Coordinates of C-alpha atoms and ligand atoms in Angstrom, one line a residue:
X187 CA 118.9 -73.0 -27.1
X188 CA 122.3 -71.5 -28.0
X189 CA 122.3 -67.8 -27.5
X190 CA 122.5 -65.8 -30.8
X191 CA 123.7 -62.2 -31.1
X192 CA 124.6 -59.9 -34.0
X193 CA 128.0 -58.9 -32.6
X194 CA 130.1 -60.5 -29.9
X195 CA 132.9 -58.3 -28.6
X196 CA 135.7 -59.8 -26.5
X197 CA 137.2 -57.2 -24.1
X198 CA 135.6 -54.1 -22.6
X199 CA 138.5 -51.6 -22.9
X200 CA 138.5 -48.6 -25.1
X201 CA 138.7 -50.6 -28.3
X202 CA 135.9 -53.0 -27.6
X203 CA 133.8 -50.1 -26.3
X204 CA 134.4 -48.1 -29.4
X205 CA 133.1 -51.0 -31.5
X206 CA 130.0 -51.4 -29.2
X207 CA 129.2 -47.7 -29.2
X208 CA 129.7 -47.2 -32.9
X209 CA 127.7 -50.2 -33.9
X210 CA 125.0 -49.4 -31.4
X211 CA 124.6 -45.8 -32.6
X212 CA 124.3 -47.0 -36.2
X213 CA 122.1 -50.0 -35.6
X214 CA 120.2 -49.4 -32.3
X215 CA 118.3 -52.7 -32.8
X216 CA 121.5 -54.7 -32.8
X217 CA 122.1 -57.4 -30.2
X218 CA 125.6 -56.7 -29.0
X219 CA 127.2 -58.9 -26.3
X220 CA 130.4 -57.6 -24.8
X221 CA 132.3 -60.1 -22.6
X222 CA 135.0 -59.2 -20.2
X223 CA 137.2 -61.6 -18.3
X224 CA 137.6 -59.3 -15.3
X225 CA 135.1 -58.2 -12.7
X226 CA 132.6 -55.3 -12.5
X227 CA 134.1 -52.3 -10.7
X228 CA 131.7 -50.7 -8.2
X229 CA 130.4 -47.2 -9.0
X230 CA 129.7 -45.6 -12.4
X231 CA 130.3 -48.2 -15.2
X232 CA 133.7 -47.6 -16.8
X233 CA 134.6 -44.5 -14.7
X234 CA 138.2 -43.5 -14.5
X235 CA 139.8 -44.4 -11.1
X236 CA 141.1 -40.8 -10.8
X237 CA 137.5 -39.6 -10.5
X238 CA 137.0 -41.8 -7.4
X239 CA 137.6 -41.2 -3.8
X240 CA 141.0 -42.6 -2.5
X241 CA 139.2 -45.6 -0.9
X242 CA 137.1 -46.4 -4.0
X243 CA 140.2 -46.0 -6.2
X244 CA 142.3 -48.3 -4.2
X245 CA 139.5 -50.9 -4.1
X246 CA 139.0 -50.6 -7.9
X247 CA 142.7 -51.1 -8.5
X248 CA 142.9 -54.2 -6.4
X249 CA 140.0 -55.7 -8.4
X250 CA 141.6 -55.5 -11.8
X251 CA 144.9 -57.2 -11.0
X252 CA 143.9 -60.6 -12.4
X253 CA 146.1 -63.2 -10.6
X254 CA 147.2 -60.4 -8.2
X255 CA 143.6 -59.4 -7.3
X256 CA 143.6 -58.0 -3.8
X257 CA 147.4 -57.8 -3.5
X258 CA 148.7 -54.4 -2.7
X259 CA 151.2 -53.4 -5.4
X260 CA 153.7 -52.4 -2.7
X261 CA 153.8 -56.1 -1.9
X262 CA 154.4 -56.8 -5.6
X263 CA 157.2 -54.2 -5.6
X264 CA 159.1 -55.9 -2.8
X265 CA 158.6 -59.3 -4.4
X266 CA 159.6 -58.2 -7.9
X267 CA 162.4 -56.0 -6.8
X268 CA 164.3 -58.9 -5.2
X269 CA 167.9 -58.6 -6.4
X270 CA 166.9 -55.4 -8.3
X271 CA 167.2 -51.8 -7.3
X272 CA 163.6 -50.7 -7.2
X273 CA 164.7 -47.1 -7.7
X274 CA 165.9 -48.0 -11.2
X275 CA 164.3 -50.4 -13.6
X276 CA 160.9 -50.8 -12.1
X277 CA 160.5 -47.5 -10.5
X278 CA 157.9 -46.2 -13.0
X279 CA 156.4 -49.5 -13.8
X280 CA 154.8 -50.9 -10.6
X281 CA 151.4 -49.5 -11.2
X282 CA 148.4 -50.4 -9.1
X283 CA 145.5 -52.0 -11.0
X284 CA 147.8 -54.0 -13.3
X285 CA 149.5 -57.4 -13.2
X286 CA 152.6 -58.6 -14.9
X287 CA 152.9 -61.2 -17.6
X288 CA 156.2 -62.5 -16.3
X289 CA 158.5 -60.1 -14.4
X290 CA 161.3 -62.6 -14.3
X291 CA 161.5 -63.9 -17.9
X292 CA 164.0 -66.6 -18.8
X293 CA 165.9 -64.9 -21.6
X294 CA 167.4 -66.6 -24.6
X295 CA 170.7 -65.4 -26.2
X296 CA 170.6 -61.7 -27.0
X297 CA 167.1 -61.2 -25.6
X298 CA 166.1 -58.5 -23.2
X299 CA 162.5 -59.5 -22.8
X300 CA 159.7 -57.2 -21.5
X301 CA 159.8 -57.9 -17.8
X302 CA 157.4 -55.1 -17.0
X303 CA 154.8 -56.1 -19.6
X304 CA 151.5 -55.7 -17.8
X305 CA 147.7 -56.1 -18.3
X306 CA 144.5 -55.1 -16.5
X307 CA 141.4 -57.2 -16.2
X308 CA 138.1 -55.5 -15.3
X309 CA 135.2 -53.7 -16.9
X310 CA 136.8 -50.8 -18.8
X311 CA 140.2 -52.6 -19.2
X312 CA 143.2 -50.3 -18.9
X313 CA 140.9 -47.4 -19.9
X314 CA 139.9 -46.9 -16.2
X315 CA 143.6 -46.4 -15.2
X316 CA 145.1 -44.7 -18.2
X317 CA 147.0 -41.4 -18.3
X318 CA 144.6 -39.8 -20.8
X319 CA 147.3 -38.3 -23.1
X320 CA 145.9 -38.3 -26.6
X321 CA 148.5 -37.0 -29.1
X322 CA 147.8 -37.6 -32.8
X323 CA 150.2 -39.8 -34.8
X324 CA 152.6 -37.8 -37.0
X325 CA 154.4 -38.4 -40.2
X326 CA 155.5 -42.1 -40.6
X327 CA 153.6 -43.1 -37.4
X328 CA 150.4 -42.8 -39.5
X329 CA 149.3 -45.9 -41.3
X330 CA 150.4 -45.3 -44.9
X331 CA 147.7 -47.2 -46.6
X332 CA 144.8 -45.4 -44.9
X333 CA 144.0 -42.3 -46.9
X334 CA 145.0 -39.1 -45.0
X335 CA 141.5 -37.6 -45.0
X336 CA 140.0 -40.8 -43.8
X337 CA 142.4 -41.2 -40.9
X338 CA 142.0 -37.6 -39.9
X339 CA 138.2 -37.9 -39.9
X340 CA 138.5 -41.1 -37.7
X341 CA 140.9 -39.2 -35.3
X342 CA 138.4 -36.3 -35.1
X343 CA 135.7 -38.8 -34.2
X344 CA 138.0 -40.6 -31.6
X345 CA 138.6 -37.2 -30.0
X346 CA 134.9 -36.7 -29.6
X347 CA 134.4 -40.2 -28.2
X348 CA 137.2 -39.7 -25.6
X349 CA 136.3 -36.1 -24.8
X350 CA 139.7 -34.9 -25.7
X351 CA 140.6 -31.3 -24.8
X352 CA 143.2 -29.4 -26.9
X353 CA 145.1 -26.3 -26.3
X354 CA 146.2 -23.8 -29.0
X355 CA 149.7 -22.4 -29.4
X356 CA 150.6 -19.9 -28.1
X357 CA 149.2 -20.7 -24.6
X358 CA 149.5 -18.6 -21.5
X359 CA 151.4 -18.6 -18.2
X360 CA 154.0 -21.1 -17.2
X361 CA 152.8 -23.7 -19.7
X362 CA 153.5 -21.3 -22.6
X363 CA 156.9 -20.3 -21.1
X364 CA 158.0 -23.9 -21.0
X365 CA 156.5 -24.6 -24.5
X366 CA 158.4 -21.6 -26.0
X367 CA 161.6 -22.7 -24.4
X368 CA 161.2 -26.3 -25.7
X369 CA 160.3 -25.0 -29.2
X370 CA 163.5 -23.0 -29.3
X371 CA 165.4 -26.2 -28.5
X372 CA 163.5 -28.7 -30.6
X373 CA 161.5 -27.0 -33.5
X374 CA 163.0 -27.0 -36.9
X375 CA 162.3 -27.6 -40.6
X376 CA 160.3 -30.8 -41.2
X377 CA 159.7 -31.3 -37.5
X378 CA 156.3 -31.5 -36.0
X379 CA 156.1 -28.3 -33.9
X380 CA 156.2 -28.4 -30.1
X381 CA 152.7 -27.9 -28.5
X382 CA 150.5 -28.9 -25.7
X383 CA 149.5 -32.5 -25.0
X384 CA 145.8 -33.1 -25.9
X385 CA 144.2 -34.9 -23.0
X386 CA 140.9 -36.7 -22.4
X387 CA 139.6 -34.7 -19.4
X388 CA 137.0 -32.1 -18.5
X389 CA 136.2 -29.8 -15.6
X390 CA 132.9 -30.4 -13.9
X391 CA 131.8 -28.3 -10.9
X392 CA 135.4 -27.2 -10.4
X393 CA 136.6 -30.8 -10.4
X394 CA 138.9 -32.4 -13.0
X395 CA 137.3 -35.5 -14.4
X396 CA 139.4 -38.0 -16.5
X397 CA 137.6 -39.8 -19.4
X398 CA 137.4 -43.5 -18.6
X399 CA 136.1 -46.2 -20.9
X400 CA 132.6 -45.4 -19.8
X401 CA 132.9 -42.1 -21.7
X402 CA 133.2 -44.1 -24.9
X403 CA 130.2 -46.3 -24.1
X404 CA 128.0 -43.3 -23.2
X405 CA 124.5 -44.3 -22.4
X406 CA 124.5 -47.4 -24.7
X407 CA 122.4 -49.4 -22.2
X408 CA 119.5 -46.9 -22.8
X409 CA 119.9 -46.4 -26.5
X410 CA 120.6 -50.0 -27.5
X411 CA 118.3 -52.3 -25.6
X412 CA 120.1 -55.4 -27.1
X413 CA 123.4 -54.4 -25.6
X414 CA 124.8 -56.5 -22.7
X415 CA 128.1 -56.2 -20.9
X416 CA 128.8 -59.6 -19.3
X417 CA 131.7 -59.4 -16.8
X418 CA 133.7 -62.4 -15.4
X419 CA 133.3 -64.0 -18.7
X420 CA 136.3 -65.3 -20.5
X421 CA 136.4 -66.0 -24.2
X422 CA 138.2 -69.3 -24.5
X423 CA 138.2 -69.3 -28.3
X424 CA 136.4 -68.0 -31.3
X425 CA 134.5 -70.7 -33.2
X426 CA 135.4 -70.7 -36.9
X427 CA 133.5 -72.9 -39.3
X428 CA 134.5 -73.1 -43.0
X429 CA 136.6 -69.9 -42.7
X430 CA 133.8 -67.9 -41.0
X431 CA 133.7 -66.8 -37.4
X432 CA 130.4 -67.8 -36.0
X433 CA 130.7 -67.3 -32.3
X434 CA 132.8 -68.1 -29.3
X435 CA 133.2 -70.6 -26.5
X436 CA 132.8 -68.7 -23.2
X437 CA 133.6 -69.5 -19.6
X438 CA 131.7 -68.1 -16.7
X439 CA 134.6 -67.3 -14.3
X440 CA 132.3 -67.5 -11.3
X441 CA 130.6 -70.9 -11.9
X442 CA 133.3 -72.4 -14.2
X443 CA 130.5 -73.3 -16.6
X444 CA 131.4 -73.1 -20.3
X445 CA 128.9 -72.4 -23.1
X446 CA 128.8 -71.2 -26.6
X447 CA 127.3 -68.0 -28.1
X448 CA 126.7 -67.7 -31.8
X449 CA 127.3 -64.3 -33.5
X450 CA 127.2 -62.8 -37.0
X451 CA 130.4 -60.9 -36.2
X452 CA 133.1 -61.6 -33.6
X453 CA 135.4 -58.8 -32.5
X454 CA 138.5 -59.5 -30.4
X455 CA 139.8 -56.5 -28.4
X456 CA 141.6 -58.3 -25.6
X457 CA 144.7 -56.0 -25.5
X458 CA 148.0 -56.1 -27.4
X459 CA 149.1 -59.4 -25.7
X460 CA 145.8 -61.3 -25.3
X461 CA 144.2 -60.6 -28.6
X462 CA 146.7 -62.7 -30.4
X463 CA 146.3 -65.2 -27.5
X464 CA 142.6 -65.6 -28.3
X465 CA 143.3 -66.0 -32.0
X466 CA 146.0 -68.6 -31.3
X467 CA 143.6 -70.5 -29.0
X468 CA 141.0 -70.4 -31.8
X469 CA 143.4 -72.0 -34.3
X470 CA 143.6 -68.7 -36.3
X471 CA 147.3 -68.5 -36.7
X472 CA 148.4 -66.5 -39.7
X473 CA 152.2 -66.3 -40.1
X474 CA 152.4 -62.7 -38.7
X475 CA 150.3 -63.5 -35.6
X476 CA 152.1 -62.3 -32.4
X477 CA 155.2 -61.3 -34.4
X478 CA 156.5 -57.8 -34.9
X479 CA 155.8 -57.1 -31.2
X480 CA 157.0 -53.6 -30.4
X481 CA 156.6 -51.0 -27.7
X482 CA 158.3 -47.6 -27.6
X483 CA 161.3 -47.1 -25.3
X484 CA 160.7 -44.9 -22.3
X485 CA 163.3 -42.7 -20.7
X486 CA 162.2 -40.4 -17.9
X487 CA 163.6 -38.3 -15.1
X488 CA 162.5 -35.8 -12.5
X489 CA 163.9 -32.3 -12.5
X490 CA 163.2 -28.9 -11.0
X491 CA 162.4 -25.6 -12.7
X492 CA 164.8 -22.7 -12.4
X493 CA 163.8 -19.3 -10.9
X494 CA 163.0 -18.1 -14.4
X495 CA 160.2 -20.7 -14.5
X496 CA 159.0 -20.4 -11.0
X497 CA 155.2 -21.0 -11.2
X498 CA 154.4 -17.9 -9.0
X499 CA 155.9 -15.6 -11.6
X500 CA 153.1 -16.5 -14.0
X501 CA 149.5 -15.8 -14.4
X502 CA 148.4 -19.4 -14.8
X503 CA 145.2 -20.8 -16.3
X504 CA 144.0 -23.1 -13.5
X505 CA 142.3 -25.4 -16.1
X506 CA 145.4 -25.9 -18.2
X507 CA 147.3 -29.0 -17.2
X508 CA 150.3 -27.5 -18.9
X509 CA 151.7 -30.7 -20.4
X510 CA 154.1 -29.7 -23.1
X511 CA 154.8 -32.2 -26.0
X512 CA 157.7 -32.4 -28.4
X513 CA 155.9 -34.6 -31.0
X514 CA 157.2 -37.4 -33.1
X515 CA 158.9 -36.5 -36.4
X516 CA 160.6 -38.8 -38.9
X517 CA 163.8 -36.8 -38.4
X518 CA 163.6 -37.4 -34.7
X519 CA 161.4 -40.5 -34.2
X520 CA 160.6 -39.8 -30.5
X521 CA 158.2 -37.9 -28.4
X522 CA 159.1 -35.7 -25.5
X523 CA 156.8 -34.8 -22.7
X524 CA 157.4 -32.1 -20.1
X525 CA 155.0 -32.0 -17.3
X526 CA 155.4 -29.5 -14.4
X527 CA 153.7 -31.1 -11.4
X528 CA 152.6 -27.8 -10.0
X529 CA 149.2 -28.1 -11.8
X530 CA 149.3 -31.8 -12.4
X531 CA 146.0 -33.6 -12.2
X532 CA 147.8 -36.9 -11.7
X533 CA 147.8 -38.1 -8.1
X534 CA 151.6 -38.7 -7.8
X535 CA 153.2 -39.6 -4.6
X536 CA 155.6 -36.6 -4.9
X537 CA 152.8 -34.0 -4.6
X538 CA 153.2 -32.3 -1.2
X539 CA 156.9 -32.9 -1.0
X540 CA 159.2 -30.0 -0.4
X541 CA 159.8 -28.1 -3.6
X542 CA 157.0 -30.0 -5.4
X543 CA 155.7 -26.9 -7.0
X544 CA 158.8 -26.8 -9.2
X545 CA 159.1 -30.5 -9.8
X546 CA 158.8 -31.5 -13.4
X547 CA 158.7 -34.8 -15.2
X548 CA 160.7 -35.2 -18.4
X549 CA 159.5 -38.3 -20.2
X550 CA 160.8 -39.2 -23.7
X551 CA 159.5 -42.1 -25.7
X552 CA 161.4 -43.6 -28.7
X553 CA 160.2 -45.7 -31.6
X554 CA 161.4 -49.4 -31.7
X555 CA 163.2 -50.8 -34.7
X556 CA 160.5 -53.4 -35.6
X557 CA 161.6 -57.0 -36.1
X558 CA 159.8 -60.2 -37.1
X559 CA 161.6 -62.1 -34.3
X560 CA 160.2 -59.9 -31.5
X561 CA 157.2 -62.0 -30.6
X562 CA 154.9 -63.7 -28.2
X563 CA 155.3 -67.5 -28.1
X564 CA 152.2 -69.4 -27.1
X565 CA 152.4 -72.8 -25.4
X566 CA 150.4 -75.7 -26.8
X567 CA 150.4 -77.4 -23.4
X568 CA 150.9 -74.9 -20.6
X569 CA 148.3 -72.3 -19.6
X570 CA 148.2 -69.0 -17.7
X571 CA 146.1 -67.9 -14.7
X572 CA 143.0 -67.8 -17.0
X573 CA 143.6 -71.2 -18.5
X574 CA 144.6 -69.6 -21.8
X575 CA 147.8 -70.6 -23.7
X576 CA 150.8 -69.5 -21.7
X577 CA 152.8 -66.6 -23.2
X578 CA 156.5 -66.2 -23.4
X579 CA 157.9 -63.0 -24.9
X580 CA 161.0 -63.0 -27.1
X581 CA 162.4 -59.5 -27.5
X582 CA 165.7 -58.0 -28.4
X583 CA 167.2 -54.6 -29.2
X584 CA 169.0 -53.7 -32.4
X585 CA 172.0 -51.3 -32.9
X586 CA 169.5 -48.7 -34.0
X587 CA 167.6 -49.2 -30.8
X588 CA 170.7 -48.7 -28.7
X589 CA 171.3 -45.4 -30.5
X590 CA 167.6 -44.4 -30.0
X591 CA 168.0 -45.0 -26.2
X592 CA 171.1 -42.8 -26.1
X593 CA 169.3 -40.1 -28.0
X594 CA 166.3 -40.3 -25.7
X595 CA 168.6 -39.7 -22.7
X596 CA 170.3 -36.8 -24.5
X597 CA 167.0 -35.2 -25.3
X598 CA 165.7 -35.7 -21.8
X599 CA 168.7 -33.8 -20.6
X600 CA 168.3 -31.1 -23.3
X601 CA 164.7 -30.6 -22.5
X602 CA 165.4 -30.3 -18.8
X603 CA 168.4 -28.0 -19.3
X604 CA 166.2 -25.5 -21.1
X605 CA 163.9 -24.9 -18.1
X606 CA 165.7 -26.3 -15.1
X607 CA 167.8 -29.3 -14.2
X608 CA 167.5 -33.0 -13.6
X609 CA 167.6 -34.5 -10.1
X610 CA 169.2 -37.6 -11.5
X611 CA 170.4 -39.0 -14.8
X612 CA 167.6 -40.1 -17.1
X613 CA 167.0 -43.9 -17.0
X614 CA 165.6 -46.3 -19.5
X615 CA 162.4 -47.8 -18.0
X616 CA 162.1 -51.5 -17.8
X617 CA 161.0 -53.1 -21.0
X618 CA 157.2 -53.4 -21.1
X619 CA 156.5 -50.4 -18.9
X620 CA 155.1 -48.4 -21.8
X621 CA 151.9 -50.5 -21.6
X622 CA 151.6 -50.0 -25.3
X623 CA 152.2 -53.3 -27.1
X624 CA 151.9 -52.9 -30.9
X625 CA 152.2 -55.1 -34.0
X626 CA 150.9 -58.4 -32.7
X627 CA 147.8 -58.4 -34.9
X628 CA 149.0 -55.7 -37.2
X629 CA 147.1 -54.2 -40.1
X630 CA 148.4 -54.6 -43.7
X631 CA 147.5 -53.2 -47.1
X632 CA 147.5 -56.7 -48.6
X633 CA 147.6 -60.3 -47.3
X634 CA 151.2 -61.0 -47.9
X635 CA 152.0 -62.8 -44.7
X636 CA 153.3 -59.8 -42.9
X637 CA 150.0 -58.7 -41.3
X638 CA 147.1 -60.3 -39.5
X639 CA 144.2 -58.0 -40.6
X640 CA 143.2 -55.5 -43.2
X641 CA 142.9 -51.7 -42.8
X642 CA 139.3 -52.3 -41.5
X643 CA 140.7 -54.7 -38.9
X644 CA 139.1 -57.8 -40.5
X645 CA 141.4 -60.8 -40.0
X646 CA 142.7 -62.0 -43.3
X647 CA 141.2 -65.3 -44.4
X648 CA 138.4 -65.5 -41.8
X649 CA 135.1 -63.9 -42.6
X650 CA 133.3 -61.9 -39.9
X651 CA 136.3 -61.9 -37.5
X652 CA 137.7 -58.5 -36.5
X653 CA 140.4 -57.3 -34.0
X654 CA 141.2 -54.1 -32.3
X655 CA 143.6 -52.5 -29.8
X656 CA 147.3 -51.5 -29.8
X657 CA 148.3 -54.8 -31.5
X658 CA 146.8 -53.6 -34.8
X659 CA 149.3 -50.6 -35.2
X660 CA 151.8 -51.6 -37.9
X661 CA 154.1 -48.6 -37.8
X662 CA 157.0 -47.8 -35.4
X663 CA 155.6 -45.1 -33.1
X664 CA 156.4 -43.1 -30.0
X665 CA 153.0 -41.5 -29.7
X666 CA 150.6 -42.8 -27.0
X667 CA 148.3 -45.1 -29.0
X668 CA 144.8 -44.9 -27.5
X669 CA 143.4 -42.1 -29.6
X670 CA 144.7 -44.0 -32.7
X671 CA 143.2 -47.3 -31.8
X672 CA 139.8 -45.8 -30.9
X673 CA 139.9 -44.1 -34.4
X674 CA 140.8 -47.4 -36.1
X675 CA 138.1 -49.3 -34.1
X676 CA 135.6 -46.7 -35.2
X677 CA 136.4 -47.2 -38.9
X678 CA 136.1 -51.0 -38.5
X679 CA 132.9 -50.8 -36.5
X680 CA 131.3 -48.7 -39.3
X681 CA 132.0 -51.5 -41.7
X682 CA 130.3 -54.0 -39.4
X683 CA 127.4 -51.6 -39.0
X684 CA 127.0 -51.4 -42.8
X685 CA 126.9 -55.2 -43.0
X686 CA 124.4 -55.4 -40.2
X687 CA 122.2 -52.9 -41.9
X688 CA 122.5 -54.7 -45.2
X689 CA 121.5 -58.0 -43.5
X690 CA 118.5 -56.3 -41.8
X691 CA 117.5 -54.9 -45.2
X692 CA 117.9 -58.3 -46.9
X693 CA 115.9 -60.0 -44.2
X694 CA 113.1 -57.4 -44.5
X695 CA 113.0 -57.8 -48.3
X696 CA 112.9 -61.6 -48.0
X697 CA 110.0 -61.3 -45.5
X698 CA 107.9 -59.2 -47.9
Ligands
FAD821 C1 148.5 -46.4 -15.9 C2 148.3 -46.4 -17.4 C3 148.5 -45.2 -18.1 C4 148.3 -45.1 -19.5 N1 148.4 -43.9 -20.1 C5 148.0 -43.8 -21.4 C6 148.0 -42.5 -22.0 O1 148.2 -41.5 -21.4 N2 147.7 -42.4 -23.3 C7 147.4 -43.5 -24.0 O2 147.2 -43.4 -25.2 N3 147.4 -44.8 -23.5 C8 147.7 -44.9 -22.2 N4 147.6 -46.1 -21.6 C9 147.3 -47.3 -22.4 C10 145.7 -47.4 -22.6 O3 145.1 -47.6 -21.4 C11 145.5 -48.6 -23.6 O4 146.1 -48.2 -24.8 C12 144.1 -48.9 -23.8 O5 143.4 -49.2 -22.6 C13 144.0 -50.1 -24.7 O6 142.6 -50.4 -24.9 P1 142.1 -51.9 -25.3 O7 140.6 -51.8 -25.3 O8 142.7 -52.3 -26.6 O9 142.7 -52.9 -24.2 P2 142.5 -52.9 -22.7 O10 142.1 -51.5 -22.2 O11 143.7 -53.5 -22.1 O12 141.2 -53.8 -22.5 C14 141.3 -55.2 -22.8 C15 140.3 -56.0 -22.0 O13 140.1 -57.3 -22.6 C16 139.9 -58.2 -21.5 N5 140.3 -59.6 -22.0 C17 141.5 -60.1 -22.2 N6 141.4 -61.3 -22.6 C18 140.1 -61.7 -22.6 C19 139.4 -62.8 -22.9 N7 140.0 -63.9 -23.4 N8 138.0 -62.8 -22.7 C20 137.4 -61.7 -22.3 N9 138.0 -60.6 -22.0 C21 139.4 -60.5 -22.2 C22 140.8 -57.7 -20.4 O14 140.5 -58.2 -19.2 C23 140.7 -56.2 -20.5 O15 139.8 -55.7 -19.6 C24 147.8 -46.3 -20.2 C25 147.6 -47.4 -19.5 C26 147.8 -47.5 -18.1 C27 147.5 -48.8 -17.4

């Protein structure tokens, strides 16, 4: 007999997990099947790799690298860096746990590609590797057709799901000294004020714990008996009959067996690159699918604090990570991040180096000028490592983008000059290294051909088919997206839960 579930979720990252948790909380009797192409990671389900021992962490990272599973990224670095200076383009982009889409793209005229575009495949998706920064979108980053109060409520809820910790202004110690200096430089009328980066972490028994995807799922296995997370299971395509999504064709990646599962609702949360891939493979190809691809530019540099900001001069709160943020504003469509490494929770290779207590990262992200022509092309004949339609990225920069990149470099210098100095000139990171790929299944207010889904993430023209993830973000942003996509998935999942409850109610009435 063909398996039947209420909700089939494709992808086990933060977006898919938000759908599962939200629907499960609202309808604990629901049968929810979440399929994940990658493997199970040993240990606590969905735990962040930063919470693991060094050995466990290295093992987990090797497992989620898809075609590069088991390959040390150092090996990848020497491979990818052939003919390139690894200290420049790819310096910040060779991250363990991930694999590249195509680090040597064949570029057409005027294209720059996204050579560092990367993915992760394993239970928890990128949400077991992520950097936990959770700023809220500001001004024009916010989706204009979602009412303000509704978006704020969704962001509030997303902060709870992710366990986000926030720090009020003014703060204390070195963190406050840096914030105040940056505020003097960057605050102004109409600009979102400088503050501290909200982050998804907590302290437990004196240890810093990062929120992984498991935090979102909570104890769903106990509270929702009909929930199942099936790893090593690839969704080949969504089955659409008469304009309604009714299930998916799945492949067991261990046995190679393919089979179908029927579902009342199908949700595709397979990341910003692979969600449109699944839709394409399913024959769901609205004109905007995989177009309007955009990621924020990333310029970063290391610097050192001056004597005035020497950490030992301050009475520092040991629980404060001290990450200062210059938020996005329409007048300055970029986000600055100033992170002194003294108190950094991130396990960076520089820790322990001479002078490391004054080392500081200055990272500036700038919004892309969104273009229809920036897109993923899917092959009708060639396939990728997973047997899905092969992806080729077409991506170029506009004049406005070139100006943005210049301003990012200037602002990185300005932010460093206020508190110290840069060790080297700020560099633009290789395209794709943001890991935030937006626009490919973007939301729209109406179905006018420029969007793929509505504001509740339902795909236009196909009933019962929903999407999630960075690809749904329609605006030009510089803010890290995960908080936003969790908020958007929460809103969408509430719609599905309502429909499920209505169905249960209707069935009960019919049975009486
Ligand atoms: C090192 C790093 C640092 C980051 N730092 C931050 C940060 O500080 N702040 C922030 O906001 N964001 C950050 N991010 C990005 C963040 O992790 C992503 O925004 C988030 O994980 C996206 O969630 P998602 O569920 O949409 O996709 P993912 O987490 O990518 O999960 C998608 C899952 O779908 C699976 N999948 C794909 N195709 C299929 C298929 N056909 N069938 C079945 N399964 C499939 C994949 O295997 C994957 O596990 C960072 C990411 C990394 C890697």
